[in-house]
Tab-separated table of C-alpha atoms and ligand atoms in Angstrom:
chain	number	residue	atom	x	y	z
A	45	UNK	CA	16.006	-11.253	3.781
A	46	UNK	CA	17.627	-9.365	0.900
A	47	UNK	CA	15.918	-6.281	-0.432
A	48	UNK	CA	14.359	-6.733	-3.861
A	49	UNK	CA	15.649	-4.755	-6.828
A	50	UNK	CA	12.577	-2.585	-7.282
A	51	UNK	CA	14.163	-0.725	-10.179
A	52	UNK	CA	14.382	-3.988	-12.114
A	53	UNK	CA	10.771	-4.962	-11.392
A	54	UNK	CA	9.091	-1.586	-11.857
A	55	UNK	CA	9.195	-1.244	-15.683
A	56	UNK	CA	7.115	-4.411	-16.107
A	57	UNK	CA	4.685	-3.214	-13.451
A	58	UNK	CA	4.271	0.026	-15.373
A	59	UNK	CA	3.716	-1.882	-18.616
A	60	UNK	CA	0.948	-3.888	-16.962
A	61	UNK	CA	-0.667	-0.701	-15.660
A	62	UNK	CA	-0.465	0.934	-19.080
A	63	UNK	CA	-2.058	-2.096	-20.711
A	64	UNK	CA	-4.846	-2.114	-18.144
A	65	UNK	CA	-5.370	1.629	-18.553
A	66	UNK	CA	-5.527	1.251	-22.365
A	67	UNK	CA	-8.307	-1.297	-22.023
A	68	UNK	CA	-10.157	0.640	-19.310
A	69	UNK	CA	-10.111	3.833	-21.379
A	70	UNK	CA	-11.309	1.964	-24.461
A	71	UNK	CA	-14.201	0.512	-22.481
A	72	UNK	CA	-15.186	3.905	-21.097
A	73	UNK	CA	-14.637	5.757	-24.373
A	74	UNK	CA	-12.030	8.180	-22.983
A	75	UNK	CA	-8.680	9.472	-24.268
A	76	UNK	CA	-6.865	10.111	-20.991
A	77	UNK	CA	-6.650	8.679	-17.510
A	78	UNK	CA	-6.334	11.504	-14.980
A	79	UNK	CA	-5.729	10.621	-11.346
A	80	UNK	CA	-5.393	13.223	-8.575
A	81	UNK	CA	-3.368	12.074	-5.574
A	82	UNK	CA	-5.962	13.637	-3.256
A	83	UNK	CA	-5.762	16.511	-0.829
A	84	UNK	CA	-5.852	17.069	2.912
A	85	UNK	CA	-9.144	16.792	4.787
A	86	UNK	CA	-9.859	19.068	7.737
A	87	UNK	CA	-11.728	18.390	10.951
A	88	UNK	CA	-15.082	20.094	11.298
A	89	UNK	CA	-14.862	23.717	12.520
A	90	UNK	CA	-11.138	23.268	13.027
A	91	UNK	CA	-7.876	23.901	11.213
A	92	UNK	CA	-6.484	20.464	12.053
A	93	UNK	CA	-6.070	18.096	9.149
A	94	UNK	CA	-6.672	14.345	9.243
A	95	UNK	CA	-3.768	12.073	8.342
A	96	UNK	CA	-3.424	12.247	4.565
A	97	UNK	CA	-4.515	9.101	2.715
A	98	UNK	CA	-3.391	8.948	-0.900
A	99	UNK	CA	-5.850	7.955	-3.632
A	100	UNK	CA	-5.195	4.209	-4.161
A	101	UNK	CA	-5.606	4.684	-7.931
A	102	UNK	CA	-2.620	7.052	-7.736
A	103	UNK	CA	-0.411	4.871	-5.581
A	104	UNK	CA	-0.959	1.893	-7.859
A	105	UNK	CA	1.261	3.817	-10.321
A	106	UNK	CA	3.640	5.500	-7.943
A	107	UNK	CA	5.127	4.677	-4.527
A	108	UNK	CA	4.300	8.214	-3.387
A	109	UNK	CA	2.123	8.121	-0.311
A	110	UNK	CA	2.746	11.707	0.836
A	111	UNK	CA	2.269	13.885	-2.209
A	112	UNK	CA	-1.082	15.681	-1.956
A	113	UNK	CA	-2.422	17.914	-4.752
A	114	UNK	CA	-0.486	16.089	-7.468
A	115	UNK	CA	-1.759	14.420	-10.626
A	116	UNK	CA	-0.992	11.425	-12.773
A	117	UNK	CA	-1.950	11.676	-16.435
A	118	UNK	CA	-1.796	8.661	-18.722
A	119	UNK	CA	-2.530	8.887	-22.429
A	120	UNK	CA	-2.250	5.665	-24.462
A	121	UNK	CA	0.980	5.512	-26.418
A	122	UNK	CA	2.700	8.254	-24.396
A	123	UNK	CA	4.980	8.266	-21.373
A	124	UNK	CA	2.937	8.846	-18.240
A	125	UNK	CA	3.035	12.359	-16.890
A	126	UNK	CA	3.345	13.343	-13.243
A	127	UNK	CA	2.320	16.784	-12.037
A	128	UNK	CA	4.284	16.972	-8.812
A	129	UNK	CA	3.178	19.400	-6.134
A	130	UNK	CA	6.146	20.686	-4.206
A	131	UNK	CA	4.931	23.857	-2.526
A	132	UNK	CA	6.999	26.686	-1.140
A	133	UNK	CA	6.078	26.165	2.505
A	134	UNK	CA	7.971	26.821	5.723
A	135	UNK	CA	5.212	25.504	8.019
A	136	UNK	CA	5.433	21.894	6.868
A	137	UNK	CA	8.029	19.555	5.426
A	138	UNK	CA	7.616	19.604	1.658
A	139	UNK	CA	8.076	16.572	-0.603
A	140	UNK	CA	11.678	16.105	-1.673
A	141	UNK	CA	12.632	16.480	-5.326
A	142	UNK	CA	11.429	13.458	-7.318
A	143	UNK	CA	13.888	10.592	-7.149
A	144	UNK	CA	13.847	6.814	-6.918
A	145	UNK	CA	13.415	3.822	-9.165
A	146	UNK	CA	10.188	5.203	-10.571
A	147	UNK	CA	11.251	8.744	-11.433
A	148	UNK	CA	12.899	8.068	-14.784
A	149	UNK	CA	9.696	6.604	-16.196
A	150	UNK	CA	7.589	9.779	-15.998
A	151	UNK	CA	7.545	13.212	-17.551
A	152	UNK	CA	7.551	15.222	-14.351
A	153	UNK	CA	6.453	18.812	-13.974
A	154	UNK	CA	6.857	20.534	-10.618
A	155	UNK	CA	4.108	22.862	-9.437
A	156	UNK	CA	4.204	25.198	-6.449
A	157	UNK	CA	0.472	25.701	-5.974
A	158	UNK	CA	-2.353	23.201	-6.628
A	159	UNK	CA	-3.910	25.521	-9.248
A	160	UNK	CA	-0.806	25.409	-11.441
A	161	UNK	CA	-1.822	21.844	-12.368
A	162	UNK	CA	-4.674	23.193	-14.501
A	163	UNK	CA	-2.575	24.231	-17.495
A	164	UNK	CA	-0.695	20.923	-17.428
A	165	UNK	CA	-3.722	18.626	-17.579
A	166	UNK	CA	-5.227	17.543	-20.923
A	167	UNK	CA	-7.109	20.213	-22.907
A	168	UNK	CA	-10.602	18.758	-22.720
A	169	UNK	CA	-11.778	17.357	-19.360
A	170	UNK	CA	-14.733	15.733	-21.138
A	171	UNK	CA	-12.262	13.317	-22.791
A	172	UNK	CA	-10.790	12.266	-19.446
A	173	UNK	CA	-11.602	9.475	-17.044
A	174	UNK	CA	-10.862	11.322	-13.793
A	175	UNK	CA	-10.538	8.939	-10.855
A	176	UNK	CA	-10.657	10.612	-7.489
A	177	UNK	CA	-12.663	12.049	-4.620
A	178	UNK	CA	-15.011	15.020	-5.146
A	179	UNK	CA	-12.768	17.469	-3.313
A	180	UNK	CA	-9.974	16.894	-5.838
A	181	UNK	CA	-11.994	18.863	-8.410
A	182	UNK	CA	-9.873	21.532	-10.074
A	183	UNK	CA	-11.489	23.827	-12.647
A	184	UNK	CA	-13.267	21.612	-15.156
A	185	UNK	CA	-11.476	18.518	-13.865
A	186	UNK	CA	-14.204	17.110	-11.685
A	187	UNK	CA	-13.722	13.412	-10.866
A	188	UNK	CA	-16.261	11.442	-12.897
A	189	UNK	CA	-15.125	7.933	-11.841
A	190	UNK	CA	-16.642	6.212	-14.879
A	191	UNK	CA	-17.998	2.844	-13.800
A	192	UNK	CA	-16.615	0.776	-16.725
A	193	UNK	CA	-13.137	2.209	-16.073
A	194	UNK	CA	-13.297	1.647	-12.305
A	195	UNK	CA	-14.764	-1.852	-12.699
A	196	UNK	CA	-11.993	-2.912	-15.035
A	197	UNK	CA	-9.099	-1.419	-13.062
A	198	UNK	CA	-10.342	-2.642	-9.688
A	199	UNK	CA	-11.004	-6.153	-10.955
A	200	UNK	CA	-7.523	-6.378	-12.476
A	201	UNK	CA	-5.887	-4.993	-9.356
A	202	UNK	CA	-6.494	-8.352	-7.698
A	203	UNK	CA	-3.691	-9.752	-9.884
A	204	UNK	CA	-0.449	-8.580	-8.381
A	205	UNK	CA	2.641	-7.902	-10.475
A	206	UNK	CA	6.035	-9.220	-9.329
A	207	UNK	CA	6.876	-5.643	-8.261
A	208	UNK	CA	3.806	-5.547	-6.040
A	209	UNK	CA	4.540	-8.957	-4.567
A	210	UNK	CA	8.084	-7.833	-3.750
A	211	UNK	CA	6.679	-4.853	-1.850
A	212	UNK	CA	4.100	-7.018	-0.105
A	213	UNK	CA	6.908	-9.310	1.038
A	214	UNK	CA	8.680	-6.245	2.402
A	215	UNK	CA	5.530	-5.261	4.282
A	216	UNK	CA	5.636	-8.709	5.911
A	217	UNK	CA	9.236	-8.220	7.001
A	218	UNK	CA	8.396	-4.894	8.669
A	219	UNK	CA	5.316	-6.268	10.429
A	220	UNK	CA	6.963	-9.452	11.693
A	221	UNK	CA	9.679	-7.348	13.313
A	222	UNK	CA	6.863	-5.637	15.209
A	223	UNK	CA	5.146	-8.911	16.075
A	224	UNK	CA	8.357	-10.269	17.572
A	225	UNK	CA	8.788	-7.124	19.691
A	226	UNK	CA	5.134	-7.222	20.723
A	227	UNK	CA	5.346	-10.809	21.898
A	228	UNK	CA	8.439	-9.964	23.943
A	229	UNK	CA	6.623	-6.997	25.509
A	230	UNK	CA	3.655	-9.238	26.376
A	231	UNK	CA	5.948	-11.814	27.991
A	232	UNK	CA	7.555	-8.976	29.992
A	233	UNK	CA	4.159	-7.941	31.384
A	234	UNK	CA	3.526	-4.761	29.383
A	235	UNK	CA	0.112	-3.116	29.036
A	236	UNK	CA	-1.745	-3.084	25.730
A	237	UNK	CA	-0.514	0.451	25.159
A	238	UNK	CA	3.053	-0.566	25.999
A	239	UNK	CA	2.857	-3.495	23.596
A	240	UNK	CA	1.496	-1.200	20.886
A	241	UNK	CA	4.382	1.233	21.417
A	242	UNK	CA	6.903	-1.623	21.270
A	243	UNK	CA	5.323	-2.719	17.994
A	244	UNK	CA	5.389	0.743	16.422
A	245	UNK	CA	8.940	1.335	17.539
A	246	UNK	CA	10.182	-1.969	16.098
A	247	UNK	CA	8.391	-1.404	12.790
A	248	UNK	CA	9.319	2.268	12.587
A	249	UNK	CA	5.730	3.180	11.715
A	250	UNK	CA	2.890	4.831	13.585
A	251	UNK	CA	-0.762	5.459	12.865
A	252	UNK	CA	0.118	7.706	9.915
A	253	UNK	CA	1.864	4.840	8.132
A	254	UNK	CA	0.293	1.635	9.408
A	255	UNK	CA	-2.312	0.152	7.070
A	256	UNK	CA	-4.893	-0.034	9.900
A	257	UNK	CA	-5.109	0.607	13.627
A	258	UNK	CA	-3.267	-2.012	15.666
A	259	UNK	CA	-5.495	-4.511	17.460
A	260	UNK	CA	-3.684	-5.317	20.705
A	261	UNK	CA	-5.893	-7.268	23.077
A	262	UNK	CA	-5.128	-8.935	26.401
A	263	UNK	CA	-7.415	-11.499	28.049
A	264	UNK	CA	-11.163	-10.943	27.426
A	265	UNK	CA	-10.431	-8.053	25.067
A	266	UNK	CA	-9.459	-10.641	22.458
A	267	UNK	CA	-13.195	-11.339	22.097
A	268	UNK	CA	-13.698	-7.862	20.597
A	269	UNK	CA	-12.874	-8.425	16.940
A	270	UNK	CA	-11.524	-4.937	16.262
A	271	UNK	CA	-10.369	-3.988	19.746
A	272	UNK	CA	-8.301	-0.801	19.469
A	273	UNK	CA	-8.835	0.824	22.869
A	274	UNK	CA	-5.360	0.046	24.262
A	275	UNK	CA	-5.534	-0.061	28.075
A	276	UNK	CA	-2.690	1.931	29.616
A	277	UNK	CA	-2.404	-0.393	32.641
A	278	UNK	CA	-1.401	-4.046	32.422
A	279	UNK	CA	-3.953	-6.512	33.808
A	280	UNK	CA	-2.972	-8.159	37.111
A	281	UNK	CA	-2.918	-11.599	35.491
A	282	UNK	CA	-2.220	-11.661	31.766
A	283	UNK	CA	-3.532	-14.917	30.305
A	284	UNK	CA	-3.738	-14.367	26.562
A	285	UNK	CA	-2.623	-11.919	23.909
A	286	UNK	CA	-4.108	-11.390	20.453
A	287	UNK	CA	-2.310	-9.007	18.111
A	288	UNK	CA	-3.625	-8.110	14.663
A	289	UNK	CA	-1.163	-5.633	13.204
A	290	UNK	CA	0.387	-4.928	9.830
A	291	UNK	CA	2.834	-2.580	8.191
A	292	UNK	CA	3.220	-0.660	4.965
A	293	UNK	CA	5.897	-0.874	2.301
A	294	UNK	CA	5.658	1.963	-0.217
A	295	UNK	CA	1.875	1.885	0.103
A	296	UNK	CA	1.377	-1.897	0.159
A	297	UNK	CA	-0.125	-3.497	3.253
A	298	UNK	CA	0.437	-6.520	5.404
A	299	UNK	CA	-2.189	-7.769	7.854
A	300	UNK	CA	-1.016	-10.385	10.356
A	301	UNK	CA	-2.591	-11.864	13.474
A	302	UNK	CA	-1.066	-14.038	16.150
A	303	UNK	CA	-2.410	-15.240	19.490
A	304	UNK	CA	-0.305	-16.220	22.485
A	305	UNK	CA	-0.962	-17.872	25.841
A	306	UNK	CA	0.850	-16.824	28.999
A	307	UNK	CA	3.055	-19.488	30.549
A	308	UNK	CA	1.089	-22.111	32.442
A	309	UNK	CA	-2.132	-21.750	30.447
A	310	UNK	CA	-1.600	-25.047	28.699
A	311	UNK	CA	-5.107	-25.842	27.617
A	312	UNK	CA	-5.537	-22.479	25.933
A	313	UNK	CA	-2.122	-22.981	24.309
A	314	UNK	CA	-3.352	-26.338	22.996
A	315	UNK	CA	-6.417	-24.621	21.521
A	316	UNK	CA	-4.157	-22.031	19.860
A	317	UNK	CA	-2.010	-24.827	18.437
A	318	UNK	CA	-5.070	-26.551	17.006
A	319	UNK	CA	-6.335	-23.343	15.347
A	320	UNK	CA	-2.828	-22.700	14.059
A	321	UNK	CA	-2.676	-26.165	12.466
A	322	UNK	CA	-6.086	-25.659	10.857
A	323	UNK	CA	-4.989	-22.261	9.580
A	324	UNK	CA	-1.913	-23.784	7.927
A	325	UNK	CA	-4.088	-26.372	6.219
A	326	UNK	CA	-6.404	-23.643	4.919
A	327	UNK	CA	-3.417	-21.622	3.686
A	328	UNK	CA	-2.104	-24.664	1.838
A	329	UNK	CA	-5.478	-25.032	0.115
A	330	UNK	CA	-5.100	-21.659	-1.636
A	331	UNK	CA	-4.623	-22.269	-5.335
A	332	UNK	CA	-6.045	-21.284	-8.711
A	333	UNK	CA	-9.619	-22.503	-9.227
A	334	UNK	CA	-10.536	-22.796	-5.540
A	335	UNK	CA	-13.801	-21.108	-4.590
A	336	UNK	CA	-12.993	-18.772	-1.683
A	337	UNK	CA	-16.490	-18.974	-0.125
A	338	UNK	CA	-16.116	-22.770	-0.085
A	339	UNK	CA	-12.803	-22.357	1.723
A	340	UNK	CA	-14.629	-20.173	4.237
A	341	UNK	CA	-17.164	-22.979	4.810
A	342	UNK	CA	-14.294	-25.483	5.132
A	343	UNK	CA	-12.835	-23.195	7.803
A	344	UNK	CA	-16.110	-23.317	9.743
A	345	UNK	CA	-16.062	-27.099	9.676
A	346	UNK	CA	-12.400	-27.302	10.673
A	347	UNK	CA	-12.859	-24.881	13.567
A	348	UNK	CA	-15.978	-26.652	14.803
A	349	UNK	CA	-14.120	-29.970	14.714
A	350	UNK	CA	-11.575	-28.361	17.039
A	351	UNK	CA	-14.269	-27.043	19.378
A	352	UNK	CA	-15.829	-30.494	19.432
A	353	UNK	CA	-12.435	-32.015	20.340
A	354	UNK	CA	-12.032	-29.483	23.126
A	355	UNK	CA	-15.510	-30.192	24.442
A	356	UNK	CA	-16.897	-26.716	23.715
A	357	UNK	CA	-19.624	-27.894	21.387
A	358	UNK	CA	-21.587	-31.084	21.761
A	359	UNK	CA	-22.796	-31.494	18.174
A	360	UNK	CA	-21.102	-32.369	14.895
A	361	UNK	CA	-19.352	-29.609	12.925
A	362	UNK	CA	-21.975	-29.996	10.202
A	363	UNK	CA	-24.799	-29.542	12.705
A	364	UNK	CA	-23.080	-26.507	14.250
A	365	UNK	CA	-22.751	-24.970	10.784
A	366	UNK	CA	-26.368	-25.686	9.855
A	367	UNK	CA	-27.835	-24.194	13.049
A	368	UNK	CA	-25.650	-21.068	13.076
A	369	UNK	CA	-23.832	-22.168	16.231
A	370	UNK	CA	-20.524	-22.103	14.353
A	371	UNK	CA	-21.121	-18.453	13.370
A	372	UNK	CA	-21.339	-17.547	17.066
A	373	UNK	CA	-17.785	-18.834	17.583
A	374	UNK	CA	-16.390	-17.745	14.180
A	375	UNK	CA	-18.377	-14.601	13.385
A	376	UNK	CA	-16.239	-13.059	10.622
A	377	UNK	CA	-15.066	-14.007	7.162
A	378	UNK	CA	-12.088	-16.214	6.396
A	379	UNK	CA	-10.284	-13.245	4.852
A	380	UNK	CA	-10.032	-10.810	1.986
A	381	UNK	CA	-7.952	-9.566	-0.889
A	382	UNK	CA	-5.032	-7.386	0.197
A	383	UNK	CA	-2.596	-5.090	-1.572
A	384	UNK	CA	-2.740	-1.317	-1.865
A	385	UNK	CA	-5.535	-1.408	0.701
A	386	UNK	CA	-5.703	-3.776	3.618
A	387	UNK	CA	-9.195	-4.785	2.528
A	388	UNK	CA	-8.475	-4.516	-1.140
A	389	UNK	CA	-11.162	-3.687	-3.664
A	390	UNK	CA	-13.216	-5.980	-5.872
A	391	UNK	CA	-13.552	-8.931	-3.516
A	392	UNK	CA	-17.109	-9.427	-4.757
A	393	UNK	CA	-16.559	-8.565	-8.422
A	394	UNK	CA	-18.268	-10.965	-10.812
A	395	UNK	CA	-16.224	-9.810	-13.814
A	396	UNK	CA	-14.125	-6.930	-15.106
A	397	UNK	CA	-17.360	-5.463	-16.445
A	398	UNK	CA	-19.023	-5.235	-13.046
A	399	UNK	CA	-21.585	-7.412	-11.334
A	400	UNK	CA	-21.403	-8.863	-7.862
A	401	UNK	CA	-21.035	-12.367	-6.469
A	402	UNK	CA	-23.203	-12.402	-3.344
A	403	UNK	CA	-22.079	-13.982	-0.100
A	404	UNK	CA	-23.466	-17.362	0.909
A	405	UNK	CA	-26.567	-16.960	3.117
A	406	UNK	CA	-25.721	-16.755	6.814
A	407	UNK	CA	-22.199	-15.355	6.243
A	408	UNK	CA	-22.723	-11.590	6.232
A	409	UNK	CA	-19.120	-10.600	6.916
A	410	UNK	CA	-17.265	-12.554	4.264
A	411	UNK	CA	-15.295	-10.021	2.197
A	412	UNK	CA	-14.262	-12.187	-0.728
A	413	UNK	CA	-16.552	-14.260	-2.946
A	414	UNK	CA	-14.373	-14.677	-6.042
A	415	UNK	CA	-12.747	-17.867	-7.231
A	416	UNK	CA	-9.021	-17.774	-6.488
A	417	UNK	CA	-6.735	-17.136	-9.448
A	418	UNK	CA	-2.945	-16.992	-9.733
A	419	UNK	CA	-1.590	-13.588	-8.753
A	420	UNK	CA	-4.193	-12.878	-6.085
A	421	UNK	CA	-3.044	-12.326	-2.520
A	422	UNK	CA	-5.581	-13.132	0.171
A	423	UNK	CA	-5.552	-13.281	3.913
A	424	UNK	CA	-6.443	-16.518	5.659
A	425	UNK	CA	-7.602	-15.643	9.152
A	426	UNK	CA	-9.733	-18.199	10.942
A	427	UNK	CA	-10.630	-17.520	14.558
A	428	UNK	CA	-12.656	-18.749	17.492
A	429	UNK	CA	-14.008	-16.385	20.134
A	430	UNK	CA	-16.089	-16.485	23.282
A	431	UNK	CA	-18.471	-13.562	22.761
A	432	UNK	CA	-21.360	-13.423	25.230
A	433	UNK	CA	-23.580	-11.379	22.943
A	434	UNK	CA	-23.428	-14.044	20.230
A	435	UNK	CA	-23.622	-16.959	22.658
A	436	UNK	CA	-26.814	-15.447	24.111
A	437	UNK	CA	-28.257	-15.569	20.603
A	438	UNK	CA	-27.404	-19.277	20.449
A	439	UNK	CA	-29.483	-19.767	23.574
A	440	UNK	CA	-32.325	-17.631	22.255
A	441	UNK	CA	-32.381	-19.631	19.035
A	442	UNK	CA	-32.973	-22.796	21.064
A	443	UNK	CA	-29.503	-24.242	20.528
A	444	UNK	CA	-28.205	-24.097	24.104
A	445	UNK	CA	-27.763	-27.878	24.173
A	446	UNK	CA	-25.218	-27.612	21.325
A	447	UNK	CA	-22.746	-25.970	23.694
A	448	UNK	CA	-21.045	-27.127	26.890
A	449	UNK	CA	-21.388	-23.927	28.906
A	450	UNK	CA	-18.855	-24.992	31.525
A	451	UNK	CA	-16.242	-25.143	28.751
A	452	UNK	CA	-17.306	-21.675	27.554
A	453	UNK	CA	-16.838	-20.428	31.132
A	454	UNK	CA	-13.359	-21.955	31.134
A	455	UNK	CA	-12.249	-20.301	27.871
A	456	UNK	CA	-14.109	-16.952	28.208
A	457	UNK	CA	-11.275	-15.299	30.233
A	458	UNK	CA	-8.959	-15.792	27.239
A	459	UNK	CA	-11.240	-13.903	24.826
A	460	UNK	CA	-10.421	-15.671	21.614
A	461	UNK	CA	-7.914	-16.765	19.010
A	462	UNK	CA	-7.179	-15.551	15.500
A	463	UNK	CA	-4.272	-16.553	13.267
A	464	UNK	CA	-3.791	-14.598	10.043
A	465	UNK	CA	-1.296	-14.849	7.183
A	466	UNK	CA	-1.117	-13.531	3.627
A	467	UNK	CA	-1.056	-16.136	0.895
A	468	UNK	CA	-0.189	-15.662	-2.765
A	469	UNK	CA	-2.259	-17.843	-5.071
A	470	UNK	CA	-0.362	-19.623	-7.831
A	471	UNK	CA	-1.117	-22.392	-10.326
A	472	UNK	CA	0.625	-24.785	-7.983
A	473	UNK	CA	1.525	-24.697	-4.301
A	474	UNK	CA	0.282	-21.821	-2.202
A	475	UNK	CA	2.971	-19.233	-1.440
A	476	UNK	CA	2.549	-18.159	2.181
A	477	UNK	CA	4.122	-14.683	2.387
A	478	UNK	CA	4.028	-14.534	6.180
A	479	UNK	CA	5.282	-17.812	7.665
A	480	UNK	CA	8.767	-17.822	6.158
A	481	UNK	CA	9.331	-14.343	7.546
A	482	UNK	CA	8.474	-15.477	11.098
A	483	UNK	CA	10.831	-18.409	10.582
A	484	UNK	CA	13.618	-16.127	9.356
A	485	UNK	CA	13.110	-13.694	12.245
A	486	UNK	CA	12.834	-16.470	14.813
B	663	LIG	N1	-6.985	-6.320	10.511
B	663	LIG	C1	-8.271	-6.385	9.929
B	663	LIG	C2	-8.476	-7.657	9.274
B	663	LIG	O1	-7.863	-8.641	9.621
B	663	LIG	O2	-9.194	-7.777	8.332
B	664	LIG	MN1	-5.996	-8.571	10.491
B	665	LIG	MN1	-7.401	-9.342	7.570
């Protein structure tokens, strides 16, 4: 896959951001947008810092994920300004001099200490929308995070620019390289930890860069939705492997899940294939105007039809949905918005002026209730799991007869299945960002 020309795409991205900032400032009644990049956080009673996480409002403007104590200032009608903290420091690596496709679009001032930013920020903090965490406060510049400004910017962030989509495609390329290496490590008999290391090595990213902690689960561990414990020893008989792992590209995330069966476990492989086919159908249904919560309900019905076919449930998909039996097997949401954050903001936003679209009753973990619109990127991640805690609740609710428990016993040692891709919503056909990359890296 050829690398995109980010320099060609970035000016339009910046124009979109400026337009959004103009409107957000007008709504909030402010003259300047001021965005600190954030600073290091320290562990309690210790001098060890946590991995630095840049303010997403900052990295929406700039691909600078390792530049603490810096500031972006945008004033309508003017070139954006970047106060760039490059300390004199021989203990740590310091940020290199500004360079890259973005650098020529900013007025950049270098500072050597965080306090030097004060004289470079606008005169009157009261005229500024300051978007950041409390500990970024500097003098009178205390983050005020005005709600009308945040609501507008977060709502609009769901609509990705071509620059952002190019970076999200790159994040897929990095992650798929890791997924290929992880599958090979699984087939070679590696432990969860070994598979994780193979993944990180192939991607060239570790926990400081990855958009979330790798979920690498063998056998029953696949039934733990966010399993991140990473056993150091391989199980004596590997049967199944679920990997949910992404990568970052200049601050943009990918979030991909695949499930594999060990050789000889044909019935579990057939169940994976059925979930995979259903997942593709759901991905293809992504398009402007589709109600995402409805797609989530469609996923329940599709997955329950599979479990019926495989003899795991004894009732119709509709009955399983109505009684909550389906939620025991598929206990999370269909997916979420993704971009600068793996679970991107504003999945519940009713409008760019705030408000919330509630989840449908009985679906407490759905993370996206908006109607799909062109430019959104969502994950589509159906799954089926064999989770004793939830299956006990099925029994307690009087629905034991809806399940063939011998079939649960058969599949329990495999844990579960999840298949997850990113899909770009358009006016026409869905654009699956993930599948073509697996095909190209076959
Ligand atoms: N990796 C977390 C998720 O799929 O949402
Ligand atoms: Mn995931
Ligand atoms: Mn996800």
